[in-house]
Amino acid sequence: DEDDEPQDTIPQALGRGVFGMFKWLLLVVLFVLIIAGGGGAWLYRSATPDMLPEVKVTFDGQELAPTAYKWHVPVVGSFFRRTYAETLNSSPVVLEDAISDASPDIIVTPSDYSTQLTITDADKETVYEGSVTAFRSYLFAENGTFDAKLVVTASDSAAEDSSSVTGTETWQFRFTVSIKPSIQLATDSVAQGGVAAVRVGQTLGQDAPAIKTTLKNVGFVKTDSGWICYLPIPWNQTPGSIDLEVSADGYTETLSLSVRAGSFSYKDYSKTSQMAAPYIGEDDAPAAVSKLFATMDDKIQWSVGGFVQPFLDSFDPPLTYGMTEYAGRSYSERGTNYGYGGRTSTNVIIRPKNGKGSMIAPASGRVLLAKDLGGLYGNTLVIEHGAGLKSIFYGLASLDVKTGDTVKQGQLLGGCSKAVVAEMRIGTVPIDPLAVWRSRCDGLKLY
């Protein structure tokens, strides 16, 4: 009987209502979660690999393949992302082509990512660490094999909005730096008494190139464009081919230099007393002068202005470089230019026609000696023009400069006597002064 059933109290009625409402809300939440989960799953599946950034890297013109990546693709803003990560290669990729430039380019496209580049040498020492942008000013200091690791990063702070992909991509590669310096001869053929020149372009290391040859030389000196070595050709060098083995940055190249006979003259006298005087032979340099032959300044002073004739007035050279004087040769010996007892000059005698004049500097340089040595030599002057090339004057009437002075081309050096002996040497080897003064020495035009 309905009348006999107990009636709910107010709290019981309220409890049933709240429970019912809770069940209804639970159903609503469950429904929303099902809808959201389905939508999230659909969005997650929509974050596909084709949304990953396409980063292109080239090094010295060679395109690199990435070795690993880890990218985070947004699913729901920046709160929920799908991660794609893979190691494509556990060891560095070896580049096939050697690097022939001391400052190779590395280009990352797009360029708005942050980059970190680390390069180590064969001894695992870090030679560079920094950004790709800063690497543009880096120069390799030596040839060899290097390992590089490049990490390209797109961070949350650098992302333009919450829908941007973030993460990193990595390239590891191994390459060889093999830069061959240019090696060249100024000219393939040089006459006796002239100068050959070997130029080596910019080198990676600070060590000077080396040269092996039978020709005496003072070695290479540093220039703005690389290195240069001057090879003086003695007056009595046997004509023919001479090998020059030049080594730089681990490379060795053999050059061939052709030495040709010089156009030297000779004179015959009936008596020895008629020979030109004063005569200072190749081995007659006084000790005060010969000890200076090893002195060498790096700066090539004649690179500006070249050389000029040191005596401005006209003069009669009774003895020139390479000229041989004979006394008492027979008629047949003269006809065949054969005989013994001749002496060959390795310098020039300047004899002013009016018996006086002034001597000027043929090129700029540093005065190594300015002193009266007495006897045969008299007032003696030695000027170093750089690279071991020296002007030597014996028998000046007076000296207007002193030891240690720096002189400019055309500067007054002193007064001439009736006969001045003028000599030029590279190291210990005399060369033809007239050819140098008159710009006929091609080797010295290279600096």
Short mmCIF file of C-alpha atoms in Angstrom, two decimals:
data_model
loop_
_atom_site.label_atom_id
_atom_site.label_comp_id
_atom_site.label_asym_id
_atom_site.label_seq_id
_atom_site.Cartn_x
_atom_site.Cartn_y
_atom_site.Cartn_z
CA ASP A 1 0.00 0.00 0.00
CA GLU A 2 1.55 3.35 -1.16
CA ASP A 3 0.36 5.08 1.92
CA ASP A 4 2.33 2.65 4.03
CA GLU A 5 5.73 3.42 2.21
CA PRO A 6 8.05 5.72 4.16
CA GLN A 7 8.54 9.18 2.78
CA ASP A 8 12.07 10.48 1.92
CA THR A 9 13.42 13.06 4.17
CA ILE A 10 14.71 16.36 2.76
CA PRO A 11 18.40 15.35 3.11
CA GLN A 12 17.71 12.06 1.36
CA ALA A 13 16.01 13.83 -1.51
CA LEU A 14 18.86 16.31 -1.83
CA GLY A 15 21.43 13.48 -1.77
CA ARG A 16 19.67 11.64 -4.56
CA GLY A 17 19.53 14.85 -6.61
CA VAL A 18 23.22 15.61 -6.17
CA PHE A 19 24.18 12.04 -7.05
CA GLY A 20 22.07 12.20 -10.15
CA MET A 21 23.61 15.47 -11.18
CA PHE A 22 27.11 14.02 -10.54
CA LYS A 23 26.31 11.05 -12.78
CA TRP A 24 25.11 13.44 -15.45
CA LEU A 25 28.28 15.59 -15.19
CA LEU A 26 30.40 12.48 -15.25
CA LEU A 27 28.73 11.40 -18.45
CA VAL A 28 29.29 14.87 -19.89
CA VAL A 29 32.99 14.85 -18.90
CA LEU A 30 33.43 11.35 -20.25
CA PHE A 31 31.82 12.43 -23.48
CA VAL A 32 34.07 15.49 -23.68
CA LEU A 33 37.13 13.36 -22.97
CA ILE A 34 36.15 10.94 -25.66
CA ILE A 35 35.68 13.80 -28.10
CA ALA A 36 38.96 15.50 -26.97
CA GLY A 37 40.87 12.24 -27.05
CA GLY A 38 39.66 11.52 -30.51
CA GLY A 39 40.55 15.04 -31.59
CA GLY A 40 43.96 14.80 -29.90
CA ALA A 41 44.64 11.49 -31.55
CA TRP A 42 43.66 12.99 -34.88
CA LEU A 43 45.94 16.00 -34.27
CA TYR A 44 48.78 13.72 -33.11
CA ARG A 45 48.48 11.67 -36.26
CA SER A 46 48.43 14.91 -38.23
CA ALA A 47 51.91 15.89 -36.83
CA THR A 48 53.67 13.90 -39.53
CA PRO A 49 57.41 13.80 -40.47
CA ASP A 50 56.77 16.04 -43.45
CA MET A 51 56.35 18.87 -40.92
CA LEU A 52 60.00 18.56 -39.86
CA PRO A 53 62.28 21.42 -40.94
CA GLU A 54 64.35 20.97 -44.07
CA VAL A 55 67.81 22.23 -43.14
CA LYS A 56 70.52 22.22 -45.82
CA VAL A 57 74.22 22.47 -44.96
CA THR A 58 77.10 22.85 -47.41
CA PHE A 59 80.79 22.90 -46.51
CA ASP A 60 83.25 24.21 -49.10
CA GLY A 61 80.56 23.63 -51.72
CA GLN A 62 79.92 20.02 -50.65
CA GLU A 63 76.40 19.23 -49.35
CA LEU A 64 76.40 17.40 -46.01
CA ALA A 65 73.99 14.69 -44.84
CA PRO A 66 72.78 14.94 -41.22
CA THR A 67 73.85 12.25 -38.77
CA ALA A 68 71.07 12.74 -36.16
CA TYR A 69 68.03 14.87 -35.36
CA LYS A 70 65.52 15.44 -32.58
CA TRP A 71 62.57 17.62 -33.51
CA HIS A 72 59.45 18.46 -31.50
CA VAL A 73 56.33 19.08 -33.64
CA PRO A 74 53.48 21.04 -31.96
CA VAL A 75 50.23 19.10 -31.52
CA VAL A 76 48.35 21.43 -29.19
CA GLY A 77 50.26 24.70 -29.10
CA SER A 78 53.45 24.52 -27.05
CA PHE A 79 51.82 22.26 -24.42
CA PHE A 80 51.69 19.02 -26.35
CA ARG A 81 54.31 18.09 -28.98
CA ARG A 82 55.18 15.01 -30.94
CA THR A 83 58.92 14.15 -30.92
CA TYR A 84 60.77 12.72 -33.88
CA ALA A 85 64.33 11.59 -33.09
CA GLU A 86 66.70 9.36 -35.01
CA THR A 87 70.43 8.65 -35.27
CA LEU A 88 71.16 8.29 -38.94
CA ASN A 89 74.88 7.65 -38.70
CA SER A 90 76.91 6.94 -35.57
CA SER A 91 80.26 7.84 -37.17
CA PRO A 92 81.35 11.03 -38.97
CA VAL A 93 80.62 11.31 -42.68
CA VAL A 94 83.92 11.45 -44.60
CA LEU A 95 84.03 14.11 -47.30
CA GLU A 96 85.48 12.89 -50.58
CA ASP A 97 86.98 16.17 -51.79
CA ALA A 98 89.90 17.71 -49.90
CA ILE A 99 89.65 21.32 -48.79
CA SER A 100 91.98 23.54 -50.80
CA ASP A 101 91.07 26.86 -49.18
CA ALA A 102 92.39 28.05 -45.80
CA SER A 103 89.00 29.65 -45.11
CA PRO A 104 86.28 27.30 -46.46
CA ASP A 105 82.64 28.40 -46.45
CA ILE A 106 79.97 26.64 -44.42
CA ILE A 107 76.40 27.64 -45.27
CA VAL A 108 73.27 26.74 -43.29
CA THR A 109 69.89 27.23 -44.97
CA PRO A 110 67.61 28.64 -43.59
CA SER A 111 70.00 31.02 -41.90
CA ASP A 112 67.80 32.01 -38.94
CA TYR A 113 68.71 28.97 -36.80
CA SER A 114 71.33 29.17 -34.06
CA THR A 115 74.45 27.14 -34.81
CA GLN A 116 77.34 25.63 -32.88
CA LEU A 117 80.37 24.36 -34.79
CA THR A 118 83.26 22.47 -33.18
CA ILE A 119 86.35 21.36 -35.13
CA THR A 120 89.12 19.17 -33.73
CA ASP A 121 92.41 18.10 -35.26
CA ALA A 122 93.95 14.63 -35.49
CA ASP A 123 95.17 14.95 -31.88
CA LYS A 124 91.61 15.68 -30.68
CA GLU A 125 92.61 19.26 -29.89
CA THR A 126 89.89 21.83 -30.53
CA VAL A 127 90.97 24.26 -33.24
CA TYR A 128 87.65 26.07 -33.58
CA GLU A 129 84.52 26.40 -31.50
CA GLY A 130 81.79 28.91 -32.20
CA SER A 131 79.02 29.85 -34.58
CA VAL A 132 78.95 29.35 -38.33
CA THR A 133 78.95 33.12 -38.80
CA ALA A 134 82.16 33.58 -36.81
CA PHE A 135 83.78 30.70 -38.73
CA ARG A 136 83.91 32.90 -41.84
CA SER A 137 86.96 34.69 -40.44
CA TYR A 138 88.78 31.51 -39.37
CA LEU A 139 91.91 30.36 -41.21
CA PHE A 140 93.35 26.87 -40.98
CA ALA A 141 96.98 27.01 -39.84
CA GLU A 142 98.09 23.65 -41.22
CA ASN A 143 97.18 20.80 -43.52
CA GLY A 144 95.74 17.64 -42.02
CA THR A 145 92.57 15.70 -41.18
CA PHE A 146 89.90 17.31 -39.01
CA ASP A 147 86.61 16.23 -37.40
CA ALA A 148 83.68 18.63 -37.23
CA LYS A 149 80.38 18.63 -35.38
CA LEU A 150 77.63 21.07 -36.30
CA VAL A 151 74.49 21.43 -34.23
CA VAL A 152 71.61 23.50 -35.61
CA THR A 153 69.04 24.50 -32.96
CA ALA A 154 65.52 25.91 -33.11
CA SER A 155 64.56 26.83 -29.52
CA ASP A 156 61.29 27.94 -27.94
CA SER A 157 62.68 31.40 -27.36
CA ALA A 158 63.67 31.74 -30.98
CA ALA A 159 60.40 30.34 -32.34
CA GLU A 160 58.08 32.89 -33.86
CA ASP A 161 54.91 31.31 -32.37
CA SER A 162 53.72 28.28 -30.44
CA SER A 163 53.12 26.36 -33.64
CA SER A 164 56.82 26.38 -34.61
CA VAL A 165 58.86 23.21 -34.63
CA THR A 166 61.72 23.17 -32.10
CA GLY A 167 64.67 20.89 -31.59
CA THR A 168 68.10 20.15 -33.03
CA GLU A 169 69.75 18.54 -36.04
CA THR A 170 73.34 17.36 -36.00
CA TRP A 171 76.01 16.90 -38.67
CA GLN A 172 79.28 15.13 -37.96
CA PHE A 173 81.83 15.01 -40.74
CA ARG A 174 85.52 14.44 -41.35
CA PHE A 175 87.52 16.36 -43.91
CA THR A 176 91.08 16.85 -45.07
CA VAL A 177 92.71 20.25 -45.50
CA SER A 178 95.18 20.00 -48.35
CA ILE A 179 96.27 23.44 -49.49
CA LYS A 180 99.10 23.41 -52.00
CA PRO A 181 101.02 26.68 -52.18
CA SER A 182 101.84 28.10 -55.59
CA ILE A 183 105.50 27.65 -56.57
CA GLN A 184 106.91 29.43 -59.59
CA LEU A 185 110.10 30.68 -61.24
CA ALA A 186 110.38 34.32 -62.29
CA THR A 187 111.94 33.16 -65.54
CA ASP A 188 113.06 29.75 -66.80
CA SER A 189 116.36 31.00 -68.19
CA VAL A 190 119.01 33.25 -66.60
CA ALA A 191 122.42 34.33 -67.88
CA GLN A 192 125.62 34.02 -65.90
CA GLY A 193 125.91 36.95 -63.51
CA GLY A 194 122.13 37.34 -63.31
CA VAL A 195 119.58 36.42 -60.67
CA ALA A 196 116.85 33.78 -60.67
CA ALA A 197 113.88 34.11 -58.33
CA VAL A 198 111.55 31.47 -56.92
CA ARG A 199 108.24 32.65 -55.49
CA VAL A 200 106.07 30.60 -53.12
CA GLY A 201 102.55 31.85 -52.44
CA GLN A 202 100.96 32.19 -49.01
CA THR A 203 101.61 29.16 -46.80
CA LEU A 204 99.59 27.83 -43.88
CA GLY A 205 102.46 27.49 -41.44
CA GLN A 206 104.92 30.11 -40.29
CA ASP A 207 107.97 28.09 -41.35
CA ALA A 208 109.79 29.35 -44.42
CA PRO A 209 109.83 27.13 -47.51
CA ALA A 210 113.03 25.19 -48.18
CA ILE A 211 115.05 24.89 -51.36
CA LYS A 212 117.63 22.30 -52.39
CA THR A 213 119.94 23.21 -55.25
CA THR A 214 123.62 23.43 -56.13
CA LEU A 215 123.29 27.22 -56.43
CA LYS A 216 124.30 29.20 -53.35
CA ASN A 217 121.46 31.23 -51.87
CA VAL A 218 120.32 32.88 -48.64
CA GLY A 219 116.97 31.07 -48.53
CA PHE A 220 113.43 32.42 -48.58
CA VAL A 221 112.31 35.74 -47.12
CA LYS A 222 108.71 36.68 -46.24
CA THR A 223 106.85 39.11 -48.47
CA ASP A 224 103.32 40.49 -48.57
CA SER A 225 102.34 37.91 -51.17
CA GLY A 226 104.15 34.90 -49.71
CA TRP A 227 107.84 34.00 -49.87
CA ILE A 228 110.69 34.64 -52.29
CA CYS A 229 114.18 33.26 -52.77
CA TYR A 230 116.81 34.95 -54.95
CA LEU A 231 119.37 32.71 -56.62
CA PRO A 232 122.52 34.53 -57.78
CA ILE A 233 124.16 32.92 -60.82
CA PRO A 234 127.99 33.06 -60.64
CA TRP A 235 129.91 34.32 -63.66
CA ASN A 236 131.54 30.88 -64.06
CA GLN A 237 128.43 28.75 -63.54
CA THR A 238 128.39 25.95 -66.13
CA PRO A 239 125.62 26.61 -68.69
CA GLY A 240 122.85 24.04 -68.66
CA SER A 241 119.89 22.89 -66.62
CA ILE A 242 119.82 23.06 -62.82
CA ASP A 243 117.17 21.43 -60.64
CA LEU A 244 115.52 23.42 -57.84
CA GLU A 245 113.67 21.29 -55.28
CA VAL A 246 111.26 23.53 -53.38
CA SER A 247 109.31 22.32 -50.32
CA ALA A 248 106.46 24.14 -48.59
CA ASP A 249 103.56 23.00 -46.39
CA GLY A 250 104.53 19.36 -46.89
CA TYR A 251 104.60 19.64 -50.69
CA THR A 252 107.72 19.32 -52.82
CA GLU A 253 108.03 20.50 -56.39
CA THR A 254 111.07 20.33 -58.65
CA LEU A 255 111.67 23.24 -61.00
CA SER A 256 114.17 23.37 -63.82
CA LEU A 257 116.30 26.46 -64.35
CA SER A 258 118.32 26.95 -67.51
CA VAL A 259 121.62 28.84 -67.15
CA ARG A 260 122.96 30.37 -70.33
CA ALA A 261 126.38 31.84 -71.05
CA GLY A 262 126.81 35.54 -70.33
CA SER A 263 128.00 38.06 -72.92
CA PHE A 264 131.33 38.75 -71.29
CA SER A 265 134.25 40.47 -72.98
CA TYR A 266 138.01 40.12 -72.55
CA LYS A 267 141.11 42.25 -72.93
CA ASP A 268 144.70 41.42 -73.82
CA TYR A 269 147.80 43.22 -72.60
CA SER A 270 151.44 42.68 -73.28
CA LYS A 271 152.30 43.27 -69.61
CA THR A 272 150.54 42.52 -66.33
CA SER A 273 151.15 46.10 -65.21
CA GLN A 274 148.76 47.32 -67.91
CA MET A 275 145.76 45.57 -66.30
CA ALA A 276 143.02 47.73 -64.83
CA ALA A 277 143.50 49.00 -61.30
CA PRO A 278 142.40 48.92 -58.58
CA TYR A 279 141.47 45.24 -58.88
CA ILE A 280 139.50 43.58 -56.07
CA GLY A 281 138.73 39.96 -56.90
CA GLU A 282 135.86 37.82 -55.71
CA ASP A 283 137.95 36.43 -52.84
CA ASP A 284 139.72 39.68 -52.03
CA ALA A 285 137.02 41.23 -49.82
CA PRO A 286 138.49 42.42 -46.50
CA ALA A 287 137.37 40.71 -43.28
CA ALA A 288 135.37 43.78 -42.25
CA VAL A 289 133.25 43.32 -45.40
CA SER A 290 133.14 39.53 -45.79
CA LYS A 291 131.76 39.04 -42.26
CA LEU A 292 128.71 41.07 -43.35
CA PHE A 293 127.77 38.74 -46.23
CA ALA A 294 125.58 36.65 -43.92
CA THR A 295 123.56 39.69 -42.78
CA MET A 296 120.06 39.73 -44.26
CA ASP A 297 117.12 42.08 -43.73
CA ASP A 298 113.64 40.75 -44.50
CA LYS A 299 112.27 43.95 -46.01
CA ILE A 300 112.94 44.19 -49.74
CA GLN A 301 113.79 47.85 -50.10
CA TRP A 302 113.96 47.99 -53.91
CA SER A 303 110.31 46.90 -54.22
CA VAL A 304 109.60 50.63 -54.36
CA GLY A 305 111.59 52.42 -57.06
CA GLY A 306 113.80 49.53 -58.16
CA PHE A 307 117.45 50.46 -58.77
CA VAL A 308 119.13 53.45 -60.36
CA GLN A 309 122.70 54.01 -61.49
CA PRO A 310 124.67 55.25 -58.45
CA PHE A 311 126.82 57.65 -60.45
CA LEU A 312 124.75 60.31 -62.20
CA ASP A 313 127.47 61.68 -64.48
CA SER A 314 128.91 59.78 -67.40
CA PHE A 315 131.74 57.40 -66.58
CA ASP A 316 134.13 55.06 -68.29
CA PRO A 317 134.14 51.50 -66.87
CA PRO A 318 137.59 50.13 -67.72
CA LEU A 319 136.60 46.84 -66.07
CA THR A 320 133.09 45.34 -66.07
CA TYR A 321 131.57 42.25 -64.48
CA GLY A 322 132.70 39.04 -66.18
CA MET A 323 135.48 40.72 -68.15
CA THR A 324 138.67 38.65 -68.26
CA GLU A 325 142.09 40.31 -68.61
CA TYR A 326 145.04 38.45 -70.08
CA ALA A 327 148.69 39.39 -70.25
CA GLY A 328 151.13 37.91 -72.77
CA ARG A 329 148.83 35.61 -74.74
CA SER A 330 150.06 34.45 -78.11
CA TYR A 331 148.35 35.40 -81.37
CA SER A 332 146.74 31.95 -81.72
CA GLU A 333 145.51 32.01 -78.12
CA ARG A 334 143.89 35.37 -78.71
CA GLY A 335 142.20 34.11 -81.85
CA THR A 336 140.63 31.17 -80.03
CA ASN A 337 140.18 33.07 -76.73
CA TYR A 338 142.18 30.46 -74.93
CA GLY A 339 144.98 30.84 -72.43
CA TYR A 340 146.08 30.71 -68.85
CA GLY A 341 146.75 33.40 -66.28
CA GLY A 342 143.71 35.53 -67.00
CA ARG A 343 141.79 37.23 -64.20
CA THR A 344 138.04 37.76 -64.28
CA SER A 345 136.31 40.72 -62.66
CA THR A 346 133.27 40.22 -60.43
CA ASN A 347 132.58 43.94 -60.04
CA VAL A 348 132.77 47.22 -61.95
CA ILE A 349 135.38 49.97 -61.86
CA ILE A 350 133.75 53.39 -62.11
CA ARG A 351 136.14 56.04 -63.42
CA PRO A 352 134.55 59.52 -63.73
CA LYS A 353 135.57 61.22 -66.94
CA ASN A 354 136.22 64.50 -65.17
CA GLY A 355 137.94 62.76 -62.26
CA LYS A 356 135.30 63.59 -59.66
CA GLY A 357 131.62 63.27 -58.87
CA SER A 358 129.17 62.05 -56.26
CA MET A 359 127.94 58.57 -55.43
CA ILE A 360 124.24 58.11 -54.61
CA ALA A 361 122.29 55.17 -53.20
CA PRO A 362 121.09 52.94 -56.07
CA ALA A 363 118.21 51.80 -53.83
CA SER A 364 117.05 52.30 -50.28
CA GLY A 365 118.71 50.27 -47.57
CA ARG A 366 120.63 50.09 -44.30
CA VAL A 367 124.31 51.06 -44.04
CA LEU A 368 126.19 48.08 -42.59
CA LEU A 369 129.63 49.64 -42.92
CA ALA A 370 130.96 53.12 -43.65
CA LYS A 371 134.67 53.22 -42.81
CA ASP A 372 138.12 53.90 -44.19
CA LEU A 373 139.73 50.46 -44.38
CA GLY A 374 142.98 51.88 -45.79
CA GLY A 375 145.29 50.39 -48.38
CA LEU A 376 143.66 49.04 -51.53
CA TYR A 377 140.12 49.48 -50.17
CA GLY A 378 140.11 53.05 -48.84
CA ASN A 379 136.73 54.51 -47.86
CA THR A 380 134.42 51.49 -47.99
CA LEU A 381 130.62 51.46 -47.91
CA VAL A 382 128.30 48.42 -47.56
CA ILE A 383 124.50 48.80 -47.91
CA GLU A 384 122.00 46.00 -47.24
CA HIS A 385 118.94 46.36 -49.53
CA GLY A 386 117.07 43.35 -48.09
CA ALA A 387 117.03 39.59 -48.81
CA GLY A 388 120.82 39.52 -48.52
CA LEU A 389 121.39 41.82 -51.53
CA LYS A 390 124.20 44.29 -50.88
CA SER A 391 125.84 47.19 -52.67
CA ILE A 392 129.57 47.53 -51.89
CA PHE A 393 131.73 50.50 -52.85
CA TYR A 394 135.51 50.65 -52.40
CA GLY A 395 137.75 53.69 -52.82
CA LEU A 396 135.32 56.57 -52.24
CA ALA A 397 136.94 59.97 -51.86
CA SER A 398 134.68 60.78 -48.89
CA LEU A 399 131.78 59.35 -46.87
CA ASP A 400 128.58 61.29 -46.15
CA VAL A 401 126.82 58.48 -44.22
CA LYS A 402 127.78 56.39 -41.22
CA THR A 403 127.28 52.81 -40.08
CA GLY A 404 123.69 52.18 -38.97
CA ASP A 405 122.15 54.91 -41.13
CA THR A 406 119.05 54.24 -43.20
CA VAL A 407 119.42 55.66 -46.70
CA LYS A 408 116.85 56.39 -49.38
CA GLN A 409 117.29 55.84 -53.09
CA GLY A 410 119.16 58.80 -54.59
CA GLN A 411 120.59 59.94 -51.25
CA LEU A 412 124.18 61.20 -51.38
CA LEU A 413 126.60 58.58 -50.08
CA GLY A 414 129.94 60.26 -50.67
CA GLY A 415 132.35 61.62 -53.20
CA CYS A 416 134.02 59.64 -55.98
CA SER A 417 137.75 59.31 -56.40
CA LYS A 418 139.45 58.74 -59.75
CA ALA A 419 138.42 55.06 -59.58
CA VAL A 420 135.70 53.46 -57.46
CA VAL A 421 135.12 49.71 -57.35
CA ALA A 422 131.37 48.97 -57.23
CA GLU A 423 130.15 45.49 -56.38
CA MET A 424 126.82 43.76 -55.71
CA ARG A 425 126.38 40.44 -53.94
CA ILE A 426 123.55 38.20 -52.81
CA GLY A 427 125.02 36.37 -49.87
CA THR A 428 128.59 35.60 -50.92
CA VAL A 429 127.94 35.47 -54.68
CA PRO A 430 128.75 38.56 -56.80
CA ILE A 431 126.29 39.53 -59.55
CA ASP A 432 126.49 42.02 -62.43
CA PRO A 433 125.94 45.55 -61.02
CA LEU A 434 125.41 47.19 -64.42
CA ALA A 435 122.56 44.77 -65.26
CA VAL A 436 120.89 45.58 -61.93
CA TRP A 437 121.29 49.38 -62.23
CA ARG A 438 119.99 49.38 -65.80
CA SER A 439 116.94 47.22 -64.96
CA ARG A 440 118.16 44.22 -66.97
CA CYS A 441 117.98 41.75 -64.09
CA ASP A 442 114.52 40.16 -64.34
CA GLY A 443 114.86 38.10 -61.17
CA LEU A 444 115.06 41.20 -58.98
CA LYS A 445 111.83 42.52 -60.51
CA LEU A 446 109.95 39.88 -58.55
CA TYR A 447 109.34 40.67 -54.87
#
